[in-house]
Coordinates of C-alpha atoms in Angstrom, one line a residue:
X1 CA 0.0 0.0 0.0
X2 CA 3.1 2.2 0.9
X3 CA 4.6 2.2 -2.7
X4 CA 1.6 3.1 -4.8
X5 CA 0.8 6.1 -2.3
X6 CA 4.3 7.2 -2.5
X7 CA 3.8 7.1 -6.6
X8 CA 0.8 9.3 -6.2
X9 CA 2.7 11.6 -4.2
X10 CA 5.6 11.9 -6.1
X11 CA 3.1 12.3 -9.5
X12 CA 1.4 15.1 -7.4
X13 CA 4.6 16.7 -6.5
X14 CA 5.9 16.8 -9.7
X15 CA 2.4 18.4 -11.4
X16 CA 2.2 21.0 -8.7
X17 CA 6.1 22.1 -8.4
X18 CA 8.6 20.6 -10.8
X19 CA 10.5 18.0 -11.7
X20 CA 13.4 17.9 -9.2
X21 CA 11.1 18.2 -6.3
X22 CA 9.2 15.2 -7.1
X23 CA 11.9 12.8 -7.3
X24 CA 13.5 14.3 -4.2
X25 CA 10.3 13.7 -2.3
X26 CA 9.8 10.5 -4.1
X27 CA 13.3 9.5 -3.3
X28 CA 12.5 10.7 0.3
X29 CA 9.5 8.5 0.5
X30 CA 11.3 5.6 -0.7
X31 CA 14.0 5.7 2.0
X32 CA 11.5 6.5 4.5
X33 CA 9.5 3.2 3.7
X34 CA 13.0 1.1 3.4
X35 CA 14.0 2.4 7.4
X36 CA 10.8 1.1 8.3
X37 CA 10.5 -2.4 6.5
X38 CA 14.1 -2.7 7.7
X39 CA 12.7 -2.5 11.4
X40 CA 14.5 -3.5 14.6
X41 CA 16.1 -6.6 15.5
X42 CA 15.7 -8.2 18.8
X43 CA 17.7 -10.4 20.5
X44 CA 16.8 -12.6 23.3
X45 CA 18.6 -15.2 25.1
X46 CA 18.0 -17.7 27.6
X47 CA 19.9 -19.7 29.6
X48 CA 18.9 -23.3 30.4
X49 CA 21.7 -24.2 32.8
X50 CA 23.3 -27.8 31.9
X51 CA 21.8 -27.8 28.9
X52 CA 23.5 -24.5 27.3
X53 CA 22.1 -21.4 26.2
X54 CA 19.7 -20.3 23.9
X55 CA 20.5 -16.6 21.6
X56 CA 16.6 -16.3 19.9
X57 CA 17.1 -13.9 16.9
X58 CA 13.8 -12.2 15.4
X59 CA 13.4 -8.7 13.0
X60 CA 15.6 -7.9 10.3
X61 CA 19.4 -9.2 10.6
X62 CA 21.4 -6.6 8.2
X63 CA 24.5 -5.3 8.6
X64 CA 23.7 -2.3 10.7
X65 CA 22.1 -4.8 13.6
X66 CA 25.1 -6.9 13.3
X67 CA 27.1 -5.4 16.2
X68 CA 24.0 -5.8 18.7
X69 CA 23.8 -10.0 17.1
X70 CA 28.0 -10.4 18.2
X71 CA 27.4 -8.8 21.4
X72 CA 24.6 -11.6 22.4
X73 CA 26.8 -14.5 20.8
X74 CA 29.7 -13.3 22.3
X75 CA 28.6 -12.7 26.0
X76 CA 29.1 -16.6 26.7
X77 CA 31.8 -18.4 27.6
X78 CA 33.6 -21.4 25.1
X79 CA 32.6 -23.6 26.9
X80 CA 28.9 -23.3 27.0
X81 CA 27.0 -24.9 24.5
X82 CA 25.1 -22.1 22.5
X83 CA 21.7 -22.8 20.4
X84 CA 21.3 -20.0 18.2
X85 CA 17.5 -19.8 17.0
X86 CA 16.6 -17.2 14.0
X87 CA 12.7 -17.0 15.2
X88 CA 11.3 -15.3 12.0
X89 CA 13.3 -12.9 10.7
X90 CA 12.3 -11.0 7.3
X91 CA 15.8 -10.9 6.1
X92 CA 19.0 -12.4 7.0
X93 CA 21.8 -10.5 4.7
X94 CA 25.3 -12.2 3.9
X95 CA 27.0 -10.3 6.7
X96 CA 25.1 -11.6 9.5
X97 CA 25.1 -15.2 7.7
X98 CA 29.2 -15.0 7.7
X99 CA 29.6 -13.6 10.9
X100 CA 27.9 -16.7 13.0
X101 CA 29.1 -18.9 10.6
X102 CA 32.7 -17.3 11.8
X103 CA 31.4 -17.1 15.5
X104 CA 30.5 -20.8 15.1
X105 CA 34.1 -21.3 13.7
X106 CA 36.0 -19.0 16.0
X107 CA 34.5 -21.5 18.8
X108 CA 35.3 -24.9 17.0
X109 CA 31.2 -25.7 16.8
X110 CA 29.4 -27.2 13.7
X111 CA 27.2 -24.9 12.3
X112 CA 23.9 -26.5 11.1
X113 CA 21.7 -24.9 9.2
X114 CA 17.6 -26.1 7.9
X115 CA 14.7 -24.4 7.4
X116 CA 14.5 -20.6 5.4
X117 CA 14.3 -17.3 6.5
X118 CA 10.4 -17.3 5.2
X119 CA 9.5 -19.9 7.8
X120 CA 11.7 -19.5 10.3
X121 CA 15.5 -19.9 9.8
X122 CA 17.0 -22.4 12.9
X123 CA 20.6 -22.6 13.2
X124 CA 22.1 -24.8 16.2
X125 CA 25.5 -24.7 17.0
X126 CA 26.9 -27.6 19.3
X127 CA 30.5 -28.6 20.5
X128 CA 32.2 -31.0 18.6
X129 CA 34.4 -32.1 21.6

């Protein structure tokens, strides 16, 4: 609904003023609609005693949440077994999909992957010791 309202805008813009103000508000618009599709990311963890530690991601994992997603993965120890659980996000990007694959690494864990980002991505990390 956003796009074709911003397209009606920009057309009325550019009828009423001129050319270069419509595609600056249009261009507004557009970036204004991306910020908010690209919403917040939580992160949530848990931690289930002998049985490790569960880091619960859900939003939008981009490359400008990625500092928030290393803090939660790397606020435990080596030798706690960490679940990592992507709960739903909209969009996982390549940066946060190389940077726990290299968490994963940097704490000699198999990474396991199943499932998509539509329906809910689920990666598991567990010791291979």
């Amino acid at each position: 609904m956003a796009a074709p309202a911003a397209l009606v805008v920009t057309a009325t813009v550019i009828v009423i003023g001129d050319l270069f103000e419509g595609v600056l508000v249009g261009l507004a618009l557009a970036v204004a609609k991306r910020a908010y599709d690209t919403g917040p990311m939580e992160v949530g963890t848990e931690d289930r005693g002998a049985a490790g530690v569960v880091v619960r991601v859900l939003g939008h994992a981009t490359l400008s949440r990625l500092p928030k997603l290393l803090d939660a993965l790397g606020a435990w120890p080596r030798d706690r077994k960490v679940r990592l659980e992507w709960g739903g996000p909209r969009h996982l990007d390549h940066a946060c999909a190389a940077a726990q694959e290299g968490w994963a690494a940097g704490r000699g864990q198999a990474l396991g992957v199943s499932g998509s980002v539509a329906s809910g991505l689920v990666a598991t990390s567990s010791s291979t010791s």
